Coordinates of C-alpha atoms in Angstrom, one line a residue:
M1255 CA -81.5 -9.5 -22.5
Q1256 CA -77.9 -10.1 -24.3
P1257 CA -76.9 -7.6 -26.7
R1258 CA -75.9 -8.0 -29.9
K1259 CA -72.7 -6.9 -30.3
F1260 CA -69.6 -7.9 -27.8
T1261 CA -68.5 -4.1 -28.2
E1262 CA -72.3 -2.7 -27.1
N1263 CA -71.2 -5.5 -23.7
E1264 CA -70.2 -2.5 -20.9
E1265 CA -70.8 -5.0 -17.7
G1266 CA -67.1 -6.6 -18.1
T1267 CA -66.0 -2.5 -17.4
V1268 CA -67.7 -1.7 -14.8
G1269 CA -65.9 -1.4 -11.7
L1270 CA -62.8 -2.6 -13.5
P1271 CA -60.5 0.8 -12.9
I1272 CA -61.1 -0.6 -8.8
R1273 CA -60.7 -4.2 -8.9
I1274 CA -57.4 -3.1 -10.7
V1275 CA -56.1 -1.2 -7.1
V1276 CA -57.5 -3.6 -5.4
L1277 CA -55.3 -6.5 -7.3
S1278 CA -52.4 -4.1 -7.3
I1279 CA -52.6 -3.0 -3.4
V1280 CA -52.7 -7.3 -3.1
G1281 CA -49.5 -8.0 -5.6
F1282 CA -47.8 -5.1 -3.9
I1283 CA -48.4 -6.8 -0.6
G1284 CA -47.2 -9.8 -1.5
F1285 CA -44.0 -8.8 -3.1
Y1286 CA -43.2 -6.5 0.0
A1287 CA -43.7 -9.8 2.3
I1288 CA -41.4 -11.7 -0.4
L1289 CA -38.8 -9.2 0.3
S1290 CA -38.6 -8.4 3.9
A1291 CA -38.5 -12.7 4.4
I1292 CA -35.3 -12.4 2.1
S1293 CA -33.8 -9.3 3.3
S1294 CA -33.7 -11.0 6.7
A1295 CA -32.3 -14.4 6.2
P1296 CA -29.5 -14.9 7.8
S1297 CA -26.2 -14.1 6.5
P1298 CA -23.9 -16.9 5.6
P1299 CA -20.5 -17.8 7.7
E1300 CA -17.9 -16.0 7.2
P1301 CA -14.3 -17.6 5.7
L1302 CA -11.9 -18.9 8.4
Y1303 CA -7.8 -19.9 7.5
A1304 CA -5.3 -20.3 9.7
Q1305 CA -1.8 -19.7 8.4
A1306 CA 1.6 -21.2 10.3
N1307 CA 5.0 -20.2 10.9
V1308 CA 6.4 -23.2 9.1
S1309 CA 5.1 -25.2 6.2
A1310 CA 7.6 -28.0 7.1
V1311 CA 9.8 -29.6 10.2
F1312 CA 12.7 -31.8 10.3
L1313 CA 13.1 -34.4 13.1
P1314 CA 16.1 -35.7 14.4
S1315 CA 16.4 -39.2 13.6
G1316 CA 15.7 -42.0 16.3
E1317 CA 19.7 -42.2 18.2
E1318 CA 19.5 -37.7 17.9
N1319 CA 15.7 -37.8 19.8
D1320 CA 16.1 -39.9 23.1
T1321 CA 15.1 -37.1 25.1
G1322 CA 12.2 -35.9 22.9
T1323 CA 11.3 -32.6 20.4
N1324 CA 9.0 -30.1 21.0
L1325 CA 7.6 -28.0 18.2
T1326 CA 6.6 -24.3 18.8
L1327 CA 4.0 -23.4 16.2
L1328 CA 3.1 -19.4 15.4
I1329 CA -0.7 -20.3 14.6
M1330 CA -2.5 -16.7 12.8
A1331 CA -6.2 -17.0 12.1
L1332 CA -7.4 -15.2 8.9
D1333 CA -10.9 -14.1 7.7
G1334 CA -11.7 -14.2 3.6
E1335 CA -9.7 -10.9 3.8
S1336 CA -7.0 -11.9 4.8
R1337 CA -7.4 -9.4 8.6
R1338 CA -6.7 -11.2 11.5
V1339 CA -9.7 -12.9 14.1
G1340 CA -8.7 -13.2 17.8
G1341 CA -10.9 -16.2 19.7
V1342 CA -10.6 -18.9 17.0
N1343 CA -10.3 -22.0 18.7
V1344 CA -7.6 -23.6 17.7
I1345 CA -7.2 -27.5 18.0
L1346 CA -3.4 -29.4 16.5
R1347 CA -3.5 -32.8 16.3
S1348 CA 0.7 -34.8 16.6
P1349 CA 0.9 -36.5 12.6
D1350 CA 0.4 -40.1 14.2
R1351 CA -3.4 -38.7 15.9
S1352 CA -2.1 -39.3 19.2
Q1353 CA -1.7 -36.3 20.9
A1354 CA -3.8 -32.9 20.3
Y1355 CA -3.5 -29.3 21.5
S1356 CA -5.4 -26.5 21.4
G1357 CA -5.1 -22.5 22.0
V1358 CA -7.6 -19.9 21.6
T1359 CA -5.8 -16.4 19.3
D1360 CA -5.4 -13.4 21.0
A1361 CA -6.9 -9.5 19.6
E1362 CA -5.0 -10.3 16.8
G1363 CA -5.1 -13.1 16.2
K1364 CA -2.5 -14.9 17.1
V1365 CA -1.8 -17.9 19.1
V1366 CA 1.0 -20.1 19.8
I1367 CA 1.5 -23.8 20.2
K1368 CA 3.8 -26.2 21.7
L1369 CA 3.9 -29.7 20.4
K1370 CA 5.2 -32.4 22.8
N1371 CA 7.7 -35.0 21.3
P1372 CA 5.4 -35.5 18.2
E1373 CA 5.6 -39.0 16.4
L1374 CA 5.3 -40.2 13.1
P1375 CA 2.8 -43.0 12.2
P1376 CA 4.8 -46.2 12.9
G1377 CA 6.5 -46.8 10.7
K1378 CA 7.0 -44.2 8.0
S1379 CA 9.1 -41.3 7.6
E1380 CA 6.9 -38.6 7.1
G1381 CA 3.6 -37.5 8.9
Y1382 CA 0.9 -34.2 8.9
I1383 CA -0.1 -31.9 11.4
S1384 CA -3.7 -31.6 11.6
L1385 CA -5.6 -28.6 12.5
K1386 CA -8.8 -27.3 13.4
A1387 CA -9.7 -23.8 13.8
M1388 CA -13.5 -22.9 15.2
K1389 CA -15.4 -19.5 15.8
T1390 CA -19.0 -18.5 16.2
G1391 CA -20.0 -16.7 12.9
Y1392 CA -17.4 -18.3 11.3
Q1393 CA -17.4 -21.8 8.9
D1394 CA -15.3 -24.2 10.3
Y1395 CA -11.6 -24.7 8.8
V1396 CA -10.0 -28.0 8.4
N1397 CA -6.4 -28.9 7.5
D1398 CA -5.4 -32.6 7.6
Y1399 CA -2.1 -31.5 5.3
F1400 CA -1.6 -28.6 8.0
V1401 CA 2.6 -29.1 8.8
K1402 CA 4.9 -31.5 7.5
V1403 CA 6.4 -34.0 9.6
T1404 CA 9.8 -35.6 8.2
R1405 CA 11.7 -37.4 10.0
S1406 CA 15.8 -36.2 9.2

């Protein structure tokens, strides 16, 4: 038999407090699972940068360059907060991209790389030494215009 008024119907309220408690617990468990998944996600890799002791190099002209020119670059690897990073693999490519040179930074984040007789691209009076720096846990740093090389 149905009650005549809606306010007299108490069937829906029987067991309501326990339902609220159970659904709240289930909701909190779901919320905890979502927060756990977010907090256990791996952190993104840190940025990595490199600096050289020079920004431009001048090669002697063709007549003066019979014996070849050797360049020595001091390169420092830095993180996003300008702290030096050791164990970074550094690869340099000559301006004509025909030669590659590599080294690994020491504990102070420094490496000295010697370029033997770097050549400019054919028909050009200037070019750029490119750099790629890599270390696990860091973003790779690539700079195709790392050091400018010009022929005087």
